[in-house]
Amino acid sequence: NLQHRVFFARQTETMRLPAAPLLVGALLLGTAAAFSTPSRLPLAAGRGGRASQCALRMNWSPEEKAKRAEAQAARNAKLEAERAARAAKLAERDQFMDQQRTTTPINMEKEGSQYVMPEGNYGAEAGGLFGWANNNPSSKSAIYDTEFINSAAGGAGTGEMMMEIRGQGKTEEGAEVKIKGKDGKDISIFYRTLGAPVEGQAPVLCVHGILDHSWSYREMMQLMQKDGVQSYAFDFPGCGYSSWPQPGFEYDWSEEGVKETLDRFIEAVGIQTPVTLMVQGFVYGQYAMVWGLENPDKVQRIIVLNTPLNPGTPLPFVLQQYSLPIVSSFVAQDAMRAERFLEGGCAYAIDSSDCDRYREPFLESMMPGLAIVDLMKKFDYEKTLEKGKKLASAGNVPVLVGWAKDDKYLKTEDAEAFCADTGAQFAPIAGQAGYLSTVDYAESTYGTVKTWCR
């Protein structure tokens, strides 16, 4: 009991507060409240949206209140506009994705094919042999449009990129024509044409190489138009804005299939023959050169721009990969492979807007990538080189080799050796230009070959 009494006595002494300090504190607070001026700090809002009880009250003038209200209204209007813009973008994206998920492309309707994808070729339900490649985070997040991301309606991924760049390469000089495919069904061929026909002057037919399409010839065609030369350039099936047929069923990516496409395109468009043939690049450019040399009644002269010519010329490993087992399944779905390959052989970096054009087909569908796999598996590189050299040596069609010396894939010495052996004319392109000289330095390229275009 004695211990308990001592404990409670100590607790009581501890809890007693001196009166003097409390009195002084109260006096100081009262004095501060009496002589303080109104604060200009904003009211502290509580969780319920009303001013907190501990906040200092404001004493705004009518002009200040009006100015603050105006600023708040402007800010609210900006926020509403940003929200509306983003909502519109999201609605457009959702509509696009719904369409992709519920649409079966015509070229994927055939049953019994390992590539059939009944739910479409993009989205959560993407199926088929390579469906996973279009439906994984790394594919969807591999490409970013910085300007789009930083906008009020920003986002990222292949879906947004596709909507931003879709169809921008279909410029005013473009048109479409139908030709028959392997199974007799129509295939749409996108082509460009500039200039008016000139009596007694052959039009120029421009043919692109692998992983490329007619977009690369636009500057050259504009220069030809200014010079009074009519020109055509088209996208092979599976390339650019032409149809993307299903390999093995609707189109034959063989040498004969490519040659038939050239014949059918000229007939469908009604191009005046004989033409001046301009070719560039691997595979398609090589096939087109062979076709021109075999048809002197349709081709009066051939202009060759940086195309493999001499037997023994190495085939870039980037292209070899399309014919390798397993590996080809992966590289076929690389949407940025085209621009990287083309730029890799050039003297300069390719403009980002041009890269969008090369990337677009591979973002839209897996068919362009599978078309390249089919093309390369049927392509006998060395045999094609030997055939082209033998036909050029016959001299039935004159050949001019316009050569850009900064090509990272093809050696100038090989082109010079080809010309020495076949009698073809060699013309170096002045200035710095590489594999895709029509993009690197169109003015110098045309200046080198212009006399052959007239």
PDB file of N, CA and C in Angstrom, residues 82-94 153:
ATOM      1  N   GLU A  82      -8.177  18.087 -73.712  1.00  0.00           N
ATOM      2  CA  GLU A  82      -7.226  16.982 -73.715  1.00  0.00           C
ATOM      3  C   GLU A  82      -7.924  15.652 -73.463  1.00  0.00           C
ATOM      4  N   ARG A  83      -8.864  15.661 -72.525  1.00  0.00           N
ATOM      5  CA  ARG A  83      -9.607  14.423 -72.244  1.00  0.00           C
ATOM      6  C   ARG A  83     -10.434  13.993 -73.447  1.00  0.00           C
ATOM      7  N   ALA A  84     -11.049  14.953 -74.126  1.00  0.00           N
ATOM      8  CA  ALA A  84     -11.865  14.627 -75.307  1.00  0.00           C
ATOM      9  C   ALA A  84     -10.994  14.072 -76.421  1.00  0.00           C
ATOM     10  N   ALA A  85      -9.808  14.685 -76.614  1.00  0.00           N
ATOM     11  CA  ALA A  85      -8.911  14.210 -77.671  1.00  0.00           C
ATOM     12  C   ALA A  85      -8.441  12.789 -77.382  1.00  0.00           C
ATOM     13  N   ARG A  86      -8.097  12.524 -76.134  1.00  0.00           N
ATOM     14  CA  ARG A  86      -7.650  11.178 -75.788  1.00  0.00           C
ATOM     15  C   ARG A  86      -8.794  10.180 -75.908  1.00  0.00           C
ATOM     16  N   ALA A  87      -9.991  10.575 -75.509  1.00  0.00           N
ATOM     17  CA  ALA A  87     -11.147   9.673 -75.639  1.00  0.00           C
ATOM     18  C   ALA A  87     -11.391   9.327 -77.106  1.00  0.00           C
ATOM     19  N   ALA A  88     -11.230  10.319 -77.991  1.00  0.00           N
ATOM     20  CA  ALA A  88     -11.418  10.066 -79.425  1.00  0.00           C
ATOM     21  C   ALA A  88     -10.364   9.097 -79.942  1.00  0.00           C
ATOM     22  N   LYS A  89      -9.105   9.275 -79.499  1.00  0.00           N
ATOM     23  CA  LYS A  89      -8.043   8.367 -79.916  1.00  0.00           C
ATOM     24  C   LYS A  89      -8.293   6.946 -79.426  1.00  0.00           C
ATOM     25  N   LEU A  90      -8.721   6.825 -78.186  1.00  0.00           N
ATOM     26  CA  LEU A  90      -8.998   5.499 -77.630  1.00  0.00           C
ATOM     27  C   LEU A  90     -10.159   4.833 -78.353  1.00  0.00           C
ATOM     28  N   ALA A  91     -11.178   5.612 -78.685  1.00  0.00           N
ATOM     29  CA  ALA A  91     -12.323   5.061 -79.413  1.00  0.00           C
ATOM     30  C   ALA A  91     -11.898   4.576 -80.792  1.00  0.00           C
ATOM     31  N   GLU A  92     -11.032   5.367 -81.451  1.00  0.00           N
ATOM     32  CA  GLU A  92     -10.541   4.968 -82.774  1.00  0.00           C
ATOM     33  C   GLU A  92      -9.707   3.697 -82.675  1.00  0.00           C
ATOM     34  N   ARG A  93      -8.869   3.620 -81.639  1.00  0.00           N
ATOM     35  CA  ARG A  93      -8.050   2.430 -81.464  1.00  0.00           C
ATOM     36  C   ARG A  93      -8.916   1.210 -81.182  1.00  0.00           C
ATOM     37  N   ASP A  94      -9.910   1.371 -80.311  1.00  0.00           N
ATOM     38  CA  ASP A  94     -10.783   0.247 -79.976  1.00  0.00           C
ATOM     39  C   ASP A  94     -11.541  -0.242 -81.209  1.00  0.00           C
ATOM     40  N   ALA A 153      -3.056  13.112 -76.243  1.00  0.00           N
ATOM     41  CA  ALA A 153      -3.707  11.810 -76.435  1.00  0.00           C
ATOM     42  C   ALA A 153      -2.670  10.720 -76.641  1.00  0.00           C
TER      43      ALA A 153
END
